Each structure stands twice: as C-alpha cells, then as structure tokens.
PDB file of C-alpha atoms in Angstrom:
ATOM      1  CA  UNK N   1       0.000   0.000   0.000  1.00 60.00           C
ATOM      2  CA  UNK N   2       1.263   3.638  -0.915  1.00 71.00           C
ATOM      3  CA  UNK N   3       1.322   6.546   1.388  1.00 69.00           C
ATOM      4  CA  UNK N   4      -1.505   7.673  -0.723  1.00 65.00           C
ATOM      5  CA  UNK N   5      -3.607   4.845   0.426  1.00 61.00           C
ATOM      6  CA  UNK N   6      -2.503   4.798   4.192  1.00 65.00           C
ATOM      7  CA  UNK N   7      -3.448   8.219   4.465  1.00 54.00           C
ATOM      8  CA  UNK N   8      -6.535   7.399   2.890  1.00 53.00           C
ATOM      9  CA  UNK N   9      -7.011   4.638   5.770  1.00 55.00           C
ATOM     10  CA  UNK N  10      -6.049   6.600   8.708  1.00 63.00           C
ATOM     11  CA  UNK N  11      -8.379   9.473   8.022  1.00 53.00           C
ATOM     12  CA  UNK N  12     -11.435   7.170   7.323  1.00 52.00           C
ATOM     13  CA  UNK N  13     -10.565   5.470  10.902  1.00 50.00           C
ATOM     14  CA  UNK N  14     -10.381   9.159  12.242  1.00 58.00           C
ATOM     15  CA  UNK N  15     -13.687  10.137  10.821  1.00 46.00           C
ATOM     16  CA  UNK N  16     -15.533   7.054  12.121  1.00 53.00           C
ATOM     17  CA  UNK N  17     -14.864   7.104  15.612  1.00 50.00           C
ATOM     18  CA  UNK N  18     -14.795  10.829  15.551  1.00 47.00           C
ATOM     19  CA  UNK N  19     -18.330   9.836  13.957  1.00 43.00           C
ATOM     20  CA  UNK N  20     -18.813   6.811  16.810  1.00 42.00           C
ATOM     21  CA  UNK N  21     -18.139   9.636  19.660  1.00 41.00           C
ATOM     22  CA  UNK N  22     -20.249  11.889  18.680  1.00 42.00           C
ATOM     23  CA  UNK N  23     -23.524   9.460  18.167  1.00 44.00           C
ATOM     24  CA  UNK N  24     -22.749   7.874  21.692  1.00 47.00           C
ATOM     25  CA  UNK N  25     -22.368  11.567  23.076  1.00 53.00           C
ATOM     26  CA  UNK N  26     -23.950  11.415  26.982  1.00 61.00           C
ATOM     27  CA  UNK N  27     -26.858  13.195  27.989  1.00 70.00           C
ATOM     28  CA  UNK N  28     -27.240  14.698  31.330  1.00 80.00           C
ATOM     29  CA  UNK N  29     -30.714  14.591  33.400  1.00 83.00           C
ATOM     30  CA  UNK N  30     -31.628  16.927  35.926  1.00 83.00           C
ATOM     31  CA  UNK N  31     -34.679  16.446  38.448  1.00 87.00           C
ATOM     32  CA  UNK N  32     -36.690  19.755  38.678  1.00 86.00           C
ATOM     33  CA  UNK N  33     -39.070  18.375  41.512  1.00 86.00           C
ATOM     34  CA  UNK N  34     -39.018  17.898  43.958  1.00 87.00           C
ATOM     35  CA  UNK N  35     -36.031  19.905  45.034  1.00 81.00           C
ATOM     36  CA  UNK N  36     -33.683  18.353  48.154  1.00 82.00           C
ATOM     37  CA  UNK N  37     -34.481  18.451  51.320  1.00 79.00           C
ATOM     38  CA  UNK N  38     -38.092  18.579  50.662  1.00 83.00           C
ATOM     39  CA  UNK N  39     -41.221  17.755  52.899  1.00 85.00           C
ATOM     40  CA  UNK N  40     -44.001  16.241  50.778  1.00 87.00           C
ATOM     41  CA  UNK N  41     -47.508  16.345  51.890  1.00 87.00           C
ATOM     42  CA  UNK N  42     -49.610  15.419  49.072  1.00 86.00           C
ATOM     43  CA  UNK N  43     -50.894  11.839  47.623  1.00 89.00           C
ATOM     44  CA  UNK N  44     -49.518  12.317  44.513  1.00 90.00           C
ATOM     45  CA  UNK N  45     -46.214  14.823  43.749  1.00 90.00           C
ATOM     46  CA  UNK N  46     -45.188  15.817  40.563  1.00 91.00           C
ATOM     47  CA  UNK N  47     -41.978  14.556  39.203  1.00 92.00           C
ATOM     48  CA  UNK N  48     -40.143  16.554  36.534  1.00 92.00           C
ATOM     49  CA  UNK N  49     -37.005  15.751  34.750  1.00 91.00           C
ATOM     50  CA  UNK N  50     -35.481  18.057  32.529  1.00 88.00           C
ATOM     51  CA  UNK N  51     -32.426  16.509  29.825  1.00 86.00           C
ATOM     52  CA  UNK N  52     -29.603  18.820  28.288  1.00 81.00           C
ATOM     53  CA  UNK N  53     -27.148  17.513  25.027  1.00 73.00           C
ATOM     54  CA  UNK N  54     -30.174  16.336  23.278  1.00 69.00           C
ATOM     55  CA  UNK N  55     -29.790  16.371  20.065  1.00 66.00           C
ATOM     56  CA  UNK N  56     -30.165  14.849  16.503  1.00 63.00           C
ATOM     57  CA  UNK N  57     -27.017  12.087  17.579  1.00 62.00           C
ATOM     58  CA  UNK N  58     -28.412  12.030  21.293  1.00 67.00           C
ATOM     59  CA  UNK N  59     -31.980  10.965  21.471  1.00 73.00           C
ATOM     60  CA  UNK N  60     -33.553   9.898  25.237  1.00 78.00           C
ATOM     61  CA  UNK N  61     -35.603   6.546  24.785  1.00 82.00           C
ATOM     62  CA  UNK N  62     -36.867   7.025  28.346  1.00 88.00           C
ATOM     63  CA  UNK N  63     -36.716   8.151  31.777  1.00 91.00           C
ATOM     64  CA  UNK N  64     -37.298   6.209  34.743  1.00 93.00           C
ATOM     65  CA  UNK N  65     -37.622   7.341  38.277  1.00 94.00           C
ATOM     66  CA  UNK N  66     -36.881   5.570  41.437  1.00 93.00           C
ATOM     67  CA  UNK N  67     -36.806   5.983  45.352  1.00 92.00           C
ATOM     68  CA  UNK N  68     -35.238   4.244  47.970  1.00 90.00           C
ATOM     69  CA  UNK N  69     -35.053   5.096  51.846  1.00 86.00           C
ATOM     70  CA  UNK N  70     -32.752   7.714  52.884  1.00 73.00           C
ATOM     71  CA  UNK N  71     -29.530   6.788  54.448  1.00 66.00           C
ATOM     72  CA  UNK N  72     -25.991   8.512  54.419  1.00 60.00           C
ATOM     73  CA  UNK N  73     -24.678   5.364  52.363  1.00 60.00           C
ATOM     74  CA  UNK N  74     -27.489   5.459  49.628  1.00 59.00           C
ATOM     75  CA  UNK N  75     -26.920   1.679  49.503  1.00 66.00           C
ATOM     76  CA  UNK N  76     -30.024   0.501  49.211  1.00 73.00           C
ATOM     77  CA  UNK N  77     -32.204  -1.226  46.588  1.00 85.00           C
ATOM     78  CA  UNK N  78     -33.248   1.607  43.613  1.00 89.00           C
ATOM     79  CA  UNK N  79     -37.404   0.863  43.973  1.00 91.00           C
ATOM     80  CA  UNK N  80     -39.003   1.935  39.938  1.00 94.00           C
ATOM     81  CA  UNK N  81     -41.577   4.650  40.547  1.00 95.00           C
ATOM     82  CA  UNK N  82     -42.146   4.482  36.878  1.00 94.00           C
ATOM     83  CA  UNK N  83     -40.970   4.616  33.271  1.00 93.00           C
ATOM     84  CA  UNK N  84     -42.111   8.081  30.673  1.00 92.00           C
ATOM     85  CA  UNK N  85     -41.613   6.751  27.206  1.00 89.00           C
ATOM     86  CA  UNK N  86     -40.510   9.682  25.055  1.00 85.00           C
ATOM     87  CA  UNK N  87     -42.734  10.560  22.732  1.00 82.00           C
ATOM     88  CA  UNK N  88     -41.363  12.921  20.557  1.00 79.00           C
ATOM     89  CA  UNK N  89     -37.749  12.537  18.376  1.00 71.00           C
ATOM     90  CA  UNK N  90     -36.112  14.656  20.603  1.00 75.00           C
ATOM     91  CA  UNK N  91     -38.292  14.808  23.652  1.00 82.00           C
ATOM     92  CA  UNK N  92     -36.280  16.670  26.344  1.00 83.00           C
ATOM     93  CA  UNK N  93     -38.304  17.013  28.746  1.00 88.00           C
ATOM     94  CA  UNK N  94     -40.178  13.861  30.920  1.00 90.00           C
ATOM     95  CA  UNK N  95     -42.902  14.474  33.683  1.00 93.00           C
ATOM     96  CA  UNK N  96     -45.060  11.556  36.230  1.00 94.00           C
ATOM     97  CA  UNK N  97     -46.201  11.395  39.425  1.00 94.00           C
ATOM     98  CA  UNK N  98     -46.044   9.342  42.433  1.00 93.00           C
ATOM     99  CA  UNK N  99     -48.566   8.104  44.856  1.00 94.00           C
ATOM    100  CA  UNK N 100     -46.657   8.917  48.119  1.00 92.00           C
ATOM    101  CA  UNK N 101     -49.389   6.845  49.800  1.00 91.00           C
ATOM    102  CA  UNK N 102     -47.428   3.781  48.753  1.00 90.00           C
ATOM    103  CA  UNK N 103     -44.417   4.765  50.728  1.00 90.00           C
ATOM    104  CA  UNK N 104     -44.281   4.672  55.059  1.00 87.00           C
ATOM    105  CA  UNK N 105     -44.834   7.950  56.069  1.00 87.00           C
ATOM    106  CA  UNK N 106     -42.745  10.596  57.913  1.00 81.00           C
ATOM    107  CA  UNK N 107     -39.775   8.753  56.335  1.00 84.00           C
ATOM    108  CA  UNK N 108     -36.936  10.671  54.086  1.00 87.00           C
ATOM    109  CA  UNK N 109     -36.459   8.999  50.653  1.00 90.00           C
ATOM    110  CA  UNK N 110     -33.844   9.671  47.960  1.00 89.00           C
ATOM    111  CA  UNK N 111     -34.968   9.892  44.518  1.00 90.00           C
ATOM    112  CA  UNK N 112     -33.390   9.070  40.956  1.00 91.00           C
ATOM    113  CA  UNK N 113     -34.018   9.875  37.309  1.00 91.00           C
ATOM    114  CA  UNK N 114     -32.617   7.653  34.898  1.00 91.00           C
ATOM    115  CA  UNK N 115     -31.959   8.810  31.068  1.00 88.00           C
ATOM    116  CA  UNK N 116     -31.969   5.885  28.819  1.00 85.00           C
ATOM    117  CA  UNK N 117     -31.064   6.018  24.965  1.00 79.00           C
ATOM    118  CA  UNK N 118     -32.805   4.311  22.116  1.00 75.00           C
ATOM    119  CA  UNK N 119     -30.920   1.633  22.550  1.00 74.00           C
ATOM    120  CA  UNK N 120     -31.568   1.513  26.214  1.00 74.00           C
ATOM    121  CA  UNK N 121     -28.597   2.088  27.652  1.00 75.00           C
ATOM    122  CA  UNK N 122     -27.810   4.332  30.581  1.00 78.00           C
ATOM    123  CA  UNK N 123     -26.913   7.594  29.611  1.00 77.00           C
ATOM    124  CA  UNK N 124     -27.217  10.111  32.742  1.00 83.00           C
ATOM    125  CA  UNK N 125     -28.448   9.765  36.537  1.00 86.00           C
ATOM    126  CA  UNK N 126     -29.722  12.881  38.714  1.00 86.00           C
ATOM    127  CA  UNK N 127     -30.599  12.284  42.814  1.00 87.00           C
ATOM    128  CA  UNK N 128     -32.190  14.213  44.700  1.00 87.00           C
ATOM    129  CA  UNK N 129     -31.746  13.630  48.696  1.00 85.00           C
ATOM    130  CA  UNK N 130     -33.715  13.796  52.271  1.00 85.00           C
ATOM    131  CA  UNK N 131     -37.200  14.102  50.835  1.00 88.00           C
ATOM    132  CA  UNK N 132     -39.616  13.670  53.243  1.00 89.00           C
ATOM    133  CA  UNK N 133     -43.284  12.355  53.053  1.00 90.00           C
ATOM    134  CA  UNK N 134     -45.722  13.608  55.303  1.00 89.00           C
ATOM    135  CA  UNK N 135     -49.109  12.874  54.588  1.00 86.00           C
ATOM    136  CA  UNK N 136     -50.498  12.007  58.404  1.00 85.00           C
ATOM    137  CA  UNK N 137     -53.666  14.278  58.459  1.00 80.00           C
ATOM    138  CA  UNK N 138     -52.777  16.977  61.679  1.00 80.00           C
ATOM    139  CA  UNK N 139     -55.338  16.182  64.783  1.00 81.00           C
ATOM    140  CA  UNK N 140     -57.099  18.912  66.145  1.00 81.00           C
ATOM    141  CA  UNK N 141     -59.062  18.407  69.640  1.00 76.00           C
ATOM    142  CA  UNK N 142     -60.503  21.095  71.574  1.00 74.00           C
ATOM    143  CA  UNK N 143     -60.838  21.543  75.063  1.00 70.00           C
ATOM    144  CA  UNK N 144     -64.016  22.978  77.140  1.00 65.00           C
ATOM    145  CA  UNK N 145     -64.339  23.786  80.568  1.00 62.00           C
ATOM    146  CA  UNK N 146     -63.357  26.001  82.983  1.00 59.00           C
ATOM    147  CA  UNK N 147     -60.218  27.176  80.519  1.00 61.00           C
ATOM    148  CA  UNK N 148     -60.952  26.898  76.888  1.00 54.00           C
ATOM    149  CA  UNK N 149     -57.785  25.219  75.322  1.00 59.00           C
ATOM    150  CA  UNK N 150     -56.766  24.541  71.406  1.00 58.00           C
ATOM    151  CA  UNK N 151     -54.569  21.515  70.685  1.00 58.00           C
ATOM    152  CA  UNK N 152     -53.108  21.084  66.958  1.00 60.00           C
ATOM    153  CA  UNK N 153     -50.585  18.409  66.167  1.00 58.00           C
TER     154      UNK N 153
END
C-alpha cells in the first residue's frame, strides 16, 4: 500500500470514531421536583425531569424514576416509581407522578431519574436527597371547661 492509500485509511478510521463519539455523546438529566431536602404532603407529587445535550445524535428513549429510603450510604435497593416513554424525536423534557401513599410515612427517601437512549442504555443519573413524606392528616381536639384550650398536632 502507498502513502496515498494509508493516508486514505487513517483518516477514514479518524472520521468514524470521531463519527462513533459523537452518536454515543452522553446526555445529562436533571430532576426539577421535587427539590432536596423537601417535605411532601400530598398523595400524589409531581416529578419533573429536565435533559440537556439532546440532540439529533443524542436521542432519550426514556426516563425512569426511582426511590429508595434515605440513608448517608445510599446503599439501598433503587425501587421503579415508573418509566415516561418519550414521545417525541427529541423529547427533552419527561414528567409523572407518584402516589406517596405507597411509601411509610414521615420517612426521608432519595430519589433518581434515569436517562436511557434508544438503545436503552444508561446515559445520565440525577438524585435528589432527604425528601420527606408527610401525609399524616394533623389532629385537632378542643378543650371545654373552665379554661378553653386549642390543641393542633
């Protein structure tokens, strides 16, 4: 083979994995709620997941959120919330909601949204830490006699 032809070679190579690198590009996720540290008190809260680096190369195939109790060593078991499909060729934005009335209450949680590609491979993980669910009703008893006394809890 001439030089001519080597060169040839070694610039095709450089093209395709120049190519390869930029198909296979990551995507990075970022949970817009809940926020950390956050005290939930509904049924159902919101969860929004927002994706940068998406792209004509870099399409999500879907997000999936997850909880698992709090701890310091977030060792535990991820627990699937659920799984937005994305619906759109280049869908950057994914939305769902939990039931929080699955989960023991007054406990903290961590959360985690996923980004898969098309291909369904992990591209991009966002946490969000020391949420809190909340949703004991308060009790409210009142007192009569010869003081008149208000109790909330």
């Amino acid at each position: 083979m001439n030089n001519k032809g080597i060169f040839l070679l070694i610039f095709f190579a450089i093209v395709i994995i120049s190519f390869s690198f930029m198909a296979s590009a990551a995507m990075s996720i970022n949970i817009t709620t809940p926020i950390n540290i956050s005290n939930i008190s509904t049924a159902t809260q919101y969860l929004n997941s927002s994706l940068l680096g998406v792209d004509g190369n870099t399409l999500a195939g879907n997000v999936s959120f997850y909880y698992q109790p709090w701890s310091y060593l977030n060792n535990g078991s991820w627990i699937l919330i659920t799984r937005v499909q994305n619906t759109t060729g280049n869908q950057s934005t994914f939305n769902a909601t939990w039931d929080t009335t699955a989960v023991a209450d007054g406990k903290n949680y961590t959360l985690n949204a996923t980004v898969q590609n098309l291909q369904n491979a992990s591209n991009g993980t966002a946490i969000r830490g020391n949420i809190t669910i909340d949703n004991t009703a308060p009790t409210i008893a009142v007192y009569s006699g010869a003081t008149l006394t208000a109790y909330a809890n």
